[in-house]
Coordinates of C-alpha atoms and ligand atoms in Angstrom, one line a residue:
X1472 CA 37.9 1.0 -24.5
X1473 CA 36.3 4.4 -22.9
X1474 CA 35.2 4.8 -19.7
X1475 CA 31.5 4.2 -18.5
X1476 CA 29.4 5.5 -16.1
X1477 CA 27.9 2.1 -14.1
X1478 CA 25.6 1.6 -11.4
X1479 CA 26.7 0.2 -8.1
X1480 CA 26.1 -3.7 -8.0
X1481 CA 22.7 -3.4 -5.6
X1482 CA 19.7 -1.1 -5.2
X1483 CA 20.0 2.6 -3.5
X1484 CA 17.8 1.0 -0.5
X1485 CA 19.9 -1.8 -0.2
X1486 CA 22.7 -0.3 2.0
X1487 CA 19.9 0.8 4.9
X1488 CA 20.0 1.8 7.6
X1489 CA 23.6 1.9 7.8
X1490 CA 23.7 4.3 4.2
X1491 CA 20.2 5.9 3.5
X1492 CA 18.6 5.2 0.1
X1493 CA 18.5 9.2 -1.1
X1494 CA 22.3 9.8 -0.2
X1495 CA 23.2 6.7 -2.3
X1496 CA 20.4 8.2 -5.1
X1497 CA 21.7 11.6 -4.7
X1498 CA 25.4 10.8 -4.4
X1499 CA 25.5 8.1 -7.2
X1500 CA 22.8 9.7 -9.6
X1501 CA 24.3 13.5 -9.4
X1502 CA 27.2 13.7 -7.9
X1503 CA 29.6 10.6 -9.6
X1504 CA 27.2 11.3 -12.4
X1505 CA 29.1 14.5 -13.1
X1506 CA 32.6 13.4 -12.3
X1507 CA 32.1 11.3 -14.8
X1508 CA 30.3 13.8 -17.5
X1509 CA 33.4 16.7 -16.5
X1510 CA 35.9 13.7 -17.0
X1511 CA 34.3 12.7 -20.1
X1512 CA 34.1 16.7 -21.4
X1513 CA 37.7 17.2 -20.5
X1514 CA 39.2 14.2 -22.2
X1515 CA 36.7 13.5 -25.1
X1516 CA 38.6 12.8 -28.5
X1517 CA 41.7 12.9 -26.5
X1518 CA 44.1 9.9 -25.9
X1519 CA 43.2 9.5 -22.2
X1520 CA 40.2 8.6 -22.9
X1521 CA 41.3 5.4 -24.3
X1522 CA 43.5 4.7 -21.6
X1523 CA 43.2 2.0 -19.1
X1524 CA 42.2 4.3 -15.6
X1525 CA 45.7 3.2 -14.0
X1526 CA 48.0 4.9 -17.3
X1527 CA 45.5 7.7 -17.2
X1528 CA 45.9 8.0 -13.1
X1529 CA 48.9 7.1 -13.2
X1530 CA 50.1 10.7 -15.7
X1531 CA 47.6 13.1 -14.4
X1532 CA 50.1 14.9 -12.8
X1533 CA 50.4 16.6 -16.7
X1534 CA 46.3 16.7 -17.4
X1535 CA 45.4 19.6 -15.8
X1536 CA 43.3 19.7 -13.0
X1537 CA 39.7 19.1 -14.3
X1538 CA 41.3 15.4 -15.5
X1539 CA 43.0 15.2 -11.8
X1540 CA 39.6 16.0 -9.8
X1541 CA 36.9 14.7 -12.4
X1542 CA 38.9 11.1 -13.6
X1543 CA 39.6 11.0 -9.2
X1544 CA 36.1 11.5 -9.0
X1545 CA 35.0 8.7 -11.3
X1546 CA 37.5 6.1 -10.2
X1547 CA 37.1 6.8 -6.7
X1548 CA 33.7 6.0 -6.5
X1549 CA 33.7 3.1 -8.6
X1550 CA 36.2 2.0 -5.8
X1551 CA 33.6 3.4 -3.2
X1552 CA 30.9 1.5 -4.1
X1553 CA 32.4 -2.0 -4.3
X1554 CA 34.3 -1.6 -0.9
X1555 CA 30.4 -1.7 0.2
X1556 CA 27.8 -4.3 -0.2
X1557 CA 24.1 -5.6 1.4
X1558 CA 26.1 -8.7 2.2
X1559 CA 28.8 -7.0 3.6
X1560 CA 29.9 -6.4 7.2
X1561 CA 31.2 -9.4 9.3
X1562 CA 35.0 -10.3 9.2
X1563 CA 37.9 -9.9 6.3
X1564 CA 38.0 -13.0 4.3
X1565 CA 40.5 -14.5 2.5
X1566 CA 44.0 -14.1 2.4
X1567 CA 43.3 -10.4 3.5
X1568 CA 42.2 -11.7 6.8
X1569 CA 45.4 -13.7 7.2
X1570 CA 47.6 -10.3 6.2
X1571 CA 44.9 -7.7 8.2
X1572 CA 46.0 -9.9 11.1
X1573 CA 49.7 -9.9 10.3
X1574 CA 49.7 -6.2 9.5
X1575 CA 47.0 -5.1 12.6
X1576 CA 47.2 -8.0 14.9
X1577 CA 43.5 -8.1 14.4
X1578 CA 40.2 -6.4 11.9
X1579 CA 39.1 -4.2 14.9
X1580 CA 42.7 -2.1 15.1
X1581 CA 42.6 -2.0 10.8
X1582 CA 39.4 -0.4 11.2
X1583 CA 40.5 2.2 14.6
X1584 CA 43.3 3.2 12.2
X1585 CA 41.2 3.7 8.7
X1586 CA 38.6 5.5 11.1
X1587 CA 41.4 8.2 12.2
X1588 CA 42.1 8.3 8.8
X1589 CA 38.6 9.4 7.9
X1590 CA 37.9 11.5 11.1
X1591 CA 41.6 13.3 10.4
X1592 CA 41.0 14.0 6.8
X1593 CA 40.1 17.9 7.1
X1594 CA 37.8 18.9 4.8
X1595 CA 36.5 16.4 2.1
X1596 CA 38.6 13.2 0.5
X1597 CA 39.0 9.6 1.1
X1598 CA 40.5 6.7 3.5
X1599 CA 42.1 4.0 2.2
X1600 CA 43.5 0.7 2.9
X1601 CA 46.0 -0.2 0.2
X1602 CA 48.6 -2.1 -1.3
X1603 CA 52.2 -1.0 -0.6
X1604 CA 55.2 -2.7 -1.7
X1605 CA 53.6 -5.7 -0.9
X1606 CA 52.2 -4.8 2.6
X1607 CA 48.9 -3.4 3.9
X1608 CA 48.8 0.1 4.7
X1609 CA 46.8 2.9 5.4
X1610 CA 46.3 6.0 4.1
X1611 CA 44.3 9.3 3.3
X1612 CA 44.5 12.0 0.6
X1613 CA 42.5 15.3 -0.2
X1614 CA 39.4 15.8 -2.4
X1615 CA 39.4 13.5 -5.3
X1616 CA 43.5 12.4 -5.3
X1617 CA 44.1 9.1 -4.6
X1618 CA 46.5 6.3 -4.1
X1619 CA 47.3 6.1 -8.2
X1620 CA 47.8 9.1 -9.0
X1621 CA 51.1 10.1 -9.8
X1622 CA 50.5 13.9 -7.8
X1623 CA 50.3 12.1 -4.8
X1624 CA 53.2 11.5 -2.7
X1625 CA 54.9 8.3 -2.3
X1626 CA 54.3 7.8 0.8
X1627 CA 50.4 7.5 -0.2
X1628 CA 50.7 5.1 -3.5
X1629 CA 49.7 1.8 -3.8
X1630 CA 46.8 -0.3 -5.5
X1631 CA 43.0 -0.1 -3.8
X1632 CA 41.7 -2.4 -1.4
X1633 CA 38.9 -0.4 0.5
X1634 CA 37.9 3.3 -0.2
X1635 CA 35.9 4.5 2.3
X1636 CA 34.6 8.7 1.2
X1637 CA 34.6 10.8 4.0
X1638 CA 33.3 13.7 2.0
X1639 CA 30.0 15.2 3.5
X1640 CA 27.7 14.6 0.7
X1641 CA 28.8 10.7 1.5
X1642 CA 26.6 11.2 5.1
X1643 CA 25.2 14.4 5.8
X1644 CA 21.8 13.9 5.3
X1645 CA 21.8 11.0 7.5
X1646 CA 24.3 11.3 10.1
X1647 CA 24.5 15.7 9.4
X1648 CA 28.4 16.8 11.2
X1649 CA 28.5 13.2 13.1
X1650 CA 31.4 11.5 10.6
X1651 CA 32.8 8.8 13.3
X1652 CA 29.0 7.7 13.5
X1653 CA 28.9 7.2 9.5
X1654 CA 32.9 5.4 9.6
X1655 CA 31.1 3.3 12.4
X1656 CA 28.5 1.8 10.1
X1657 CA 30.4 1.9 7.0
X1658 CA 31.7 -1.4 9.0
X1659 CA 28.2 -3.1 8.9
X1660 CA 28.3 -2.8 5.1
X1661 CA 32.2 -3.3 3.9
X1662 CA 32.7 -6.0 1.7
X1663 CA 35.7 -8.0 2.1
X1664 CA 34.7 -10.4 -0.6
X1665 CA 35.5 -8.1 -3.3
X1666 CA 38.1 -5.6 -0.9
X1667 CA 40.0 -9.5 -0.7
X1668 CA 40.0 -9.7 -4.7
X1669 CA 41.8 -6.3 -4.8
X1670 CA 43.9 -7.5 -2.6
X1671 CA 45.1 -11.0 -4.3
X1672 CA 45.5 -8.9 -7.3
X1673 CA 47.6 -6.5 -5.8
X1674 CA 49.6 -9.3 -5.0
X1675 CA 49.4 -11.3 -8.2
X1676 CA 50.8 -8.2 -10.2
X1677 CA 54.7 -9.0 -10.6
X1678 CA 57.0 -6.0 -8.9
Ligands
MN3_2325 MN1 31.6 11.1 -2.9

């Protein structure tokens, strides 16, 4: 199967006010639009482009880096999009409320730690609460990379739960150089319905 280019699972108004309708028109429209086209140039009639997006993440570390930032691009929005939702905000659900408490003692200290996360990423790139050896964690890499790939370090592998961008074009034209203020309301929107269905099959997948 190739990769596709989908929308995200609501309208661009539906996020408001927490994310405005024209950055989510803008961001999802133009800019994961071209990941997706320069990921789709760089890999057409090639193997990857077959590839399930773990096996191609997973061996990007030999692709070059318009695969690395354009195939990060794509993936990582995909991820993006679904850690969000209208219906979102509220508690974790699920067994990933049972482990967020294990791992944080409670949701408001997981989300102090993936703000950091955000706020300390210099530059543009992602937080992310993954999957590690069986235990939450989390983490933050540069630009595009992230938690699959097999250029990042160790120490920042594991499988997806919540992707949260922290690249400017993410909140600028709402919240301009205020970042923590965008982190804050990413809360209001995150979905732990489908960030707990990451989760359980992170945990399902035999080690
Ligand atoms: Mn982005």
């Amino acid at each position: 199967m190739a990769f596709e280019f989908t929308d995200p699972p609501y309208d661009y108004k539906a996020l408001e006010p927490h994310i405005d309708a024209q950055t989510m028109e803008i961001h999802h429209g133009k800019h994961h639009r071209a990941y997706y086209d320069k990921m789709a140039a760089a890999l057409k009639d090639s193997e990857g482009w077959m590839m399930s997006i773990d096996r191609l993440l997973g061996g990007v570390s030999s692709m070059g880096s318009a695969v690395r930032n354009n195939a990060g691009g794509y993936y990582n929005h995909n991820i993006y999009w679904t850690s969000m939702s209208p219906d979102g905000g509220g508690s974790p659900q699920g067994a990933l409320a049972t482990e967020i408490n294990r791992s944080f003692n409670d949701a408001d200290e997981l989300k102090k730690e993936m703000a950091n996360a955000g706020i300390g990423r210099f530059g543009s790139g992602f937080a992310w609460l993954i999957v590690q050896n069986r235990k939450l964690k989390i983490i933050s890499t540069p630009n595009q990379d992230n938690p699959l790939m097999d250029v990042v370090d160790d120490s920042h592998r594991g499988a997806p739960v919540l992707a949260l961008d922290v690249w400017e074009h993410a909140y600028y034209l709402k919240y301009q150089n205020r970042r923590p203020d965008y982190i804050a309301a990413f809360w209001n929107v995150a979905d732990w319905k489908s960030a707990n269905a990451r989760f359980e099959a992170a945990m399902d997948e035999k080690e």
